[in-house]
Amino acid sequence: AQSVTQLDSQVPVFEEAPVELRCNYSSSVSVYLFWYVQYPNQGLQLLLKYLSGSTLVESINGFEAEFNKSQTSFHLRKPSVHISDTAEYFCAVIGSGGYQKVTFGTGTKLQVIP
Amino acid sequence: DVKVTQSSRYLVKRTGEKVFLECVQDMDHENMFWYRQDPGLGLRLIYFSYDVKMKEKGDIPEGYSVSREKKERFSLILESASTNQTSMYLCASSLQGPSGPNTGELFFGEGSRLTVL
């Protein structure tokens, strides 16, 4: 079984400032890691994922996340946020060895202030 | 693009009513899931299915049942709705993974917000 902790329920940040959304996980097996984004009144959509290989993964809209196995973390970062980044962000984990369930964190609401 | 369609965006039901939430995906995905989303609790898995006619309980199955008669359709049923089932319900689907039935990449519908009075 695995678990995901997102300690920050809300993160306010000024436009064009950098942001980091924290995610820590626990698991007894190797994992795949994900960040999903949910814009207001919409379902979730995949932002980026780590399956294997390079520990730094990037999204098409400027977000990046780094898999840190020793610290069991997968923090999401963006060097300069935009108003359109206002959304709720969910970290998720799944064990890499077949027939596993996806476990989600409780979410972090990013509020970008003009 | 994968499209996951949930039949109703908003529903209002009375306590004790039977409620059906329908979900259809159009990309031939093997796996389908029902989650509920509540503030501060994130997404919690209710039921999932890896194949037609197959279903597995998730973390919070009490008070719910599901049906998967066709590969593209996964229905969530509340046999007797209660006020504590007021929530946002999200359906998702995913492809079969190389090392098992789920790589973890989920495609979500837009959600069904259910209010039980």
Short mmCIF file of N, CA, C and O in Angstrom, two decimals, chain A residues 9 32-34 36 38 40-46 49 51 88 90 92-107 109, chain B residues 9-10 33 35 37-38 40-43 45 48 50 57-59 88 90 96 98-111 113:
data_model
loop_
_atom_site.label_atom_id
_atom_site.label_comp_id
_atom_site.label_asym_id
_atom_site.label_seq_id
_atom_site.Cartn_x
_atom_site.Cartn_y
_atom_site.Cartn_z
N SER A 9 -2.60 22.94 1.93
CA SER A 9 -3.91 22.87 1.32
C SER A 9 -4.16 24.06 0.38
O SER A 9 -4.89 23.93 -0.60
N TYR A 32 5.29 4.78 -9.58
CA TYR A 32 5.14 5.80 -10.61
C TYR A 32 4.48 7.00 -9.92
O TYR A 32 3.63 6.82 -9.04
N LEU A 33 4.85 8.20 -10.34
CA LEU A 33 4.35 9.42 -9.69
C LEU A 33 3.73 10.36 -10.70
O LEU A 33 4.19 10.44 -11.85
N PHE A 34 2.71 11.08 -10.27
CA PHE A 34 1.94 11.94 -11.16
C PHE A 34 1.55 13.24 -10.46
O PHE A 34 1.39 13.28 -9.25
N TYR A 36 -1.66 15.86 -11.20
CA TYR A 36 -2.85 16.19 -11.96
C TYR A 36 -3.29 17.60 -11.59
O TYR A 36 -3.09 18.05 -10.46
N GLN A 38 -6.68 20.37 -11.67
CA GLN A 38 -8.13 20.50 -11.82
C GLN A 38 -8.47 21.98 -11.85
O GLN A 38 -8.37 22.68 -10.84
N PRO A 40 -11.27 25.09 -12.24
CA PRO A 40 -12.62 25.21 -11.67
C PRO A 40 -13.69 24.57 -12.54
O PRO A 40 -13.72 24.77 -13.75
N ASN A 41 -14.53 23.78 -11.90
CA ASN A 41 -15.68 23.14 -12.54
C ASN A 41 -15.30 22.16 -13.64
O ASN A 41 -16.07 21.95 -14.59
N GLN A 42 -14.12 21.58 -13.51
CA GLN A 42 -13.70 20.60 -14.49
C GLN A 42 -13.19 19.34 -13.79
O GLN A 42 -12.97 19.33 -12.58
N GLY A 43 -13.00 18.28 -14.56
CA GLY A 43 -12.36 17.08 -14.03
C GLY A 43 -10.86 17.27 -13.96
O GLY A 43 -10.33 18.34 -14.28
N LEU A 44 -10.16 16.24 -13.53
CA LEU A 44 -8.71 16.31 -13.42
C LEU A 44 -8.07 15.98 -14.77
O LEU A 44 -8.59 15.17 -15.54
N GLN A 45 -6.93 16.57 -15.02
CA GLN A 45 -6.16 16.21 -16.21
C GLN A 45 -4.69 16.07 -15.84
O GLN A 45 -4.20 16.77 -14.95
N LEU A 46 -4.02 15.17 -16.52
CA LEU A 46 -2.63 14.88 -16.20
C LEU A 46 -1.75 16.07 -16.56
O LEU A 46 -1.83 16.62 -17.65
N LYS A 49 4.26 13.28 -15.39
CA LYS A 49 4.39 11.98 -14.76
C LYS A 49 5.85 11.54 -14.73
O LYS A 49 6.65 11.94 -15.59
N LEU A 51 7.77 7.90 -14.66
CA LEU A 51 7.67 6.45 -14.72
C LEU A 51 9.05 5.82 -14.51
O LEU A 51 9.20 4.84 -13.78
N GLU A 88 -6.50 23.59 -8.68
CA GLU A 88 -6.12 22.68 -7.61
C GLU A 88 -5.23 21.60 -8.21
O GLU A 88 -5.50 21.08 -9.29
N PHE A 90 -3.15 17.97 -7.68
CA PHE A 90 -3.16 16.70 -6.94
C PHE A 90 -1.93 15.88 -7.30
O PHE A 90 -1.67 15.65 -8.47
N ALA A 92 -0.20 12.14 -7.11
CA ALA A 92 -0.72 10.77 -7.08
C ALA A 92 0.41 9.78 -7.25
O ALA A 92 1.43 10.06 -7.88
N VAL A 93 0.21 8.59 -6.70
CA VAL A 93 1.24 7.54 -6.76
C VAL A 93 0.58 6.20 -7.04
O VAL A 93 -0.56 5.96 -6.65
N ILE A 94 1.30 5.35 -7.74
CA ILE A 94 0.85 3.99 -7.95
C ILE A 94 2.08 3.08 -7.89
O ILE A 94 3.15 3.45 -8.37
N GLY A 95 1.93 1.92 -7.28
CA GLY A 95 3.01 0.95 -7.27
C GLY A 95 3.26 0.45 -8.68
O GLY A 95 2.32 0.26 -9.45
N SER A 96 4.52 0.24 -9.02
CA SER A 96 4.87 -0.10 -10.40
C SER A 96 4.67 -1.57 -10.72
O SER A 96 4.80 -1.97 -11.86
N GLY A 97 4.38 -2.39 -9.76
CA GLY A 97 4.26 -3.81 -10.01
C GLY A 97 2.85 -4.31 -10.12
O GLY A 97 2.35 -4.93 -9.23
N GLY A 98 2.17 -4.05 -11.18
CA GLY A 98 0.89 -4.64 -11.57
C GLY A 98 -0.22 -4.66 -10.54
O GLY A 98 -0.01 -4.81 -9.37
N TYR A 99 -1.44 -4.49 -11.00
CA TYR A 99 -2.66 -4.58 -10.19
C TYR A 99 -2.59 -3.69 -8.96
O TYR A 99 -2.95 -4.09 -7.85
N GLN A 100 -2.11 -2.49 -9.16
CA GLN A 100 -2.06 -1.53 -8.07
C GLN A 100 -3.13 -0.46 -8.27
O GLN A 100 -3.62 -0.25 -9.36
N LYS A 101 -3.50 0.22 -7.20
CA LYS A 101 -4.46 1.32 -7.29
C LYS A 101 -3.72 2.65 -7.20
O LYS A 101 -2.72 2.76 -6.52
N VAL A 102 -4.28 3.64 -7.87
CA VAL A 102 -3.74 4.99 -7.76
C VAL A 102 -4.19 5.61 -6.45
O VAL A 102 -5.38 5.56 -6.12
N THR A 103 -3.26 6.19 -5.71
CA THR A 103 -3.57 6.88 -4.47
C THR A 103 -3.30 8.37 -4.66
O THR A 103 -2.21 8.75 -5.11
N PHE A 104 -4.28 9.20 -4.32
CA PHE A 104 -4.16 10.65 -4.49
C PHE A 104 -3.89 11.33 -3.16
O PHE A 104 -4.33 10.88 -2.10
N GLY A 105 -3.18 12.45 -3.23
CA GLY A 105 -3.08 13.35 -2.10
C GLY A 105 -4.36 14.16 -1.95
O GLY A 105 -5.28 14.05 -2.76
N THR A 106 -4.41 14.99 -0.92
CA THR A 106 -5.62 15.75 -0.63
C THR A 106 -5.73 17.03 -1.44
O THR A 106 -6.72 17.73 -1.35
N GLY A 107 -4.71 17.33 -2.23
CA GLY A 107 -4.78 18.48 -3.12
C GLY A 107 -4.24 19.76 -2.52
O GLY A 107 -4.27 19.97 -1.31
N LYS A 109 -4.55 23.93 -3.40
CA LYS A 109 -5.15 24.99 -4.23
C LYS A 109 -4.13 26.09 -4.43
O LYS A 109 -3.69 26.72 -3.47
N ARG B 9 -24.05 16.58 -15.08
CA ARG B 9 -23.11 17.43 -14.36
C ARG B 9 -23.62 17.76 -12.96
O ARG B 9 -22.85 17.88 -12.02
N TYR B 10 -24.93 17.94 -12.85
CA TYR B 10 -25.53 18.32 -11.56
C TYR B 10 -26.80 17.50 -11.35
O TYR B 10 -27.62 17.37 -12.26
N PHE B 33 -12.90 3.62 -13.43
CA PHE B 33 -12.86 3.91 -11.99
C PHE B 33 -13.94 4.92 -11.62
O PHE B 33 -14.28 5.79 -12.42
N TYR B 35 -14.48 7.67 -8.47
CA TYR B 35 -13.96 8.34 -7.28
C TYR B 35 -15.03 9.32 -6.78
O TYR B 35 -15.85 9.81 -7.54
N GLN B 37 -14.94 13.07 -4.67
CA GLN B 37 -14.04 14.13 -4.28
C GLN B 37 -14.73 15.03 -3.27
O GLN B 37 -15.81 15.58 -3.55
N ASP B 38 -14.12 15.18 -2.11
CA ASP B 38 -14.65 16.03 -1.05
C ASP B 38 -13.56 16.98 -0.58
O ASP B 38 -12.39 16.59 -0.50
N GLY B 40 -10.77 18.80 1.22
CA GLY B 40 -9.85 18.37 2.28
C GLY B 40 -9.57 16.89 2.32
O GLY B 40 -8.69 16.44 3.07
N LEU B 41 -10.29 16.12 1.53
CA LEU B 41 -10.10 14.66 1.53
C LEU B 41 -9.51 14.15 0.22
O LEU B 41 -9.18 12.96 0.11
N GLY B 42 -9.41 14.99 -0.77
CA GLY B 42 -8.88 14.56 -2.06
C GLY B 42 -9.84 13.62 -2.77
O GLY B 42 -11.06 13.72 -2.61
N LEU B 43 -9.28 12.71 -3.55
CA LEU B 43 -10.09 11.73 -4.28
C LEU B 43 -10.01 10.39 -3.57
O LEU B 43 -8.92 9.91 -3.24
N LEU B 45 -11.25 6.33 -3.86
CA LEU B 45 -11.71 5.34 -4.83
C LEU B 45 -12.90 4.56 -4.28
O LEU B 45 -12.82 3.98 -3.19
N PHE B 48 -13.71 0.03 -8.92
CA PHE B 48 -13.03 0.03 -10.20
C PHE B 48 -13.28 -1.27 -10.93
O PHE B 48 -13.77 -2.25 -10.34
N TYR B 50 -11.48 -3.76 -14.17
CA TYR B 50 -10.42 -4.00 -15.13
C TYR B 50 -10.92 -4.70 -16.40
O TYR B 50 -10.15 -4.95 -17.31
N LYS B 57 -13.89 -3.65 -5.26
CA LYS B 57 -14.13 -2.59 -4.29
C LYS B 57 -12.89 -1.73 -4.14
O LYS B 57 -11.76 -2.23 -4.12
N GLY B 58 -13.15 -0.45 -4.01
CA GLY B 58 -12.07 0.48 -3.70
C GLY B 58 -11.98 0.69 -2.21
O GLY B 58 -12.22 -0.21 -1.42
N ASP B 59 -11.67 1.92 -1.83
CA ASP B 59 -11.45 2.22 -0.41
C ASP B 59 -12.74 2.54 0.34
O ASP B 59 -12.81 2.36 1.55
N MET B 88 -18.90 15.37 -5.09
CA MET B 88 -18.56 15.37 -6.51
C MET B 88 -18.09 13.97 -6.86
O MET B 88 -17.20 13.42 -6.18
N LEU B 90 -16.36 11.52 -9.71
CA LEU B 90 -15.51 11.57 -10.89
C LEU B 90 -15.30 10.17 -11.44
O LEU B 90 -14.93 9.25 -10.70
N GLN B 96 -4.55 -0.47 -20.34
CA GLN B 96 -3.83 -1.57 -19.72
C GLN B 96 -2.35 -1.23 -19.71
O GLN B 96 -1.82 -0.72 -20.69
N PRO B 98 1.93 -2.10 -19.09
CA PRO B 98 2.83 -3.17 -19.49
C PRO B 98 3.10 -4.17 -18.38
O PRO B 98 3.37 -5.34 -18.65
N SER B 99 3.06 -3.71 -17.13
CA SER B 99 3.38 -4.63 -16.03
C SER B 99 2.15 -4.94 -15.20
O SER B 99 2.25 -5.46 -14.11
N GLY B 100 1.03 -4.61 -15.70
CA GLY B 100 -0.20 -4.84 -14.95
C GLY B 100 -1.30 -4.05 -15.60
O GLY B 100 -1.10 -3.43 -16.64
N PRO B 101 -2.44 -4.02 -15.01
CA PRO B 101 -3.59 -3.40 -15.67
C PRO B 101 -3.67 -1.89 -15.53
O PRO B 101 -4.61 -1.31 -16.00
N ASN B 102 -2.71 -1.25 -14.91
CA ASN B 102 -2.87 0.18 -14.72
C ASN B 102 -1.52 0.87 -14.62
O ASN B 102 -0.77 0.63 -13.69
N THR B 103 -1.20 1.75 -15.57
CA THR B 103 0.04 2.53 -15.47
C THR B 103 -0.14 3.75 -14.60
O THR B 103 0.81 4.45 -14.33
N GLY B 104 -1.36 4.01 -14.17
CA GLY B 104 -1.61 5.15 -13.31
C GLY B 104 -2.06 6.39 -14.04
O GLY B 104 -2.51 7.34 -13.41
N GLU B 105 -1.94 6.43 -15.36
CA GLU B 105 -2.36 7.63 -16.09
C GLU B 105 -3.86 7.55 -16.33
O GLU B 105 -4.32 6.73 -17.12
N LEU B 106 -4.59 8.39 -15.65
CA LEU B 106 -6.04 8.36 -15.69
C LEU B 106 -6.59 9.49 -16.54
O LEU B 106 -6.04 10.60 -16.55
N PHE B 107 -7.68 9.21 -17.23
CA PHE B 107 -8.41 10.21 -18.00
C PHE B 107 -9.76 10.40 -17.33
O PHE B 107 -10.53 9.44 -17.19
N PHE B 108 -10.04 11.63 -16.94
CA PHE B 108 -11.22 11.92 -16.13
C PHE B 108 -12.34 12.55 -16.93
O PHE B 108 -12.10 13.32 -17.87
N GLY B 109 -13.58 12.28 -16.51
CA GLY B 109 -14.71 13.05 -16.96
C GLY B 109 -14.78 14.36 -16.18
O GLY B 109 -13.95 14.63 -15.31
N GLU B 110 -15.77 15.18 -16.51
CA GLU B 110 -15.87 16.49 -15.89
C GLU B 110 -16.54 16.47 -14.52
O GLU B 110 -16.56 17.48 -13.83
N GLY B 111 -17.06 15.32 -14.13
CA GLY B 111 -17.61 15.19 -12.79
C GLY B 111 -19.12 15.35 -12.76
O GLY B 111 -19.72 16.02 -13.61
N ARG B 113 -21.86 16.48 -9.88
CA ARG B 113 -22.06 16.99 -8.53
C ARG B 113 -23.44 16.58 -8.05
O ARG B 113 -24.44 17.03 -8.57
#
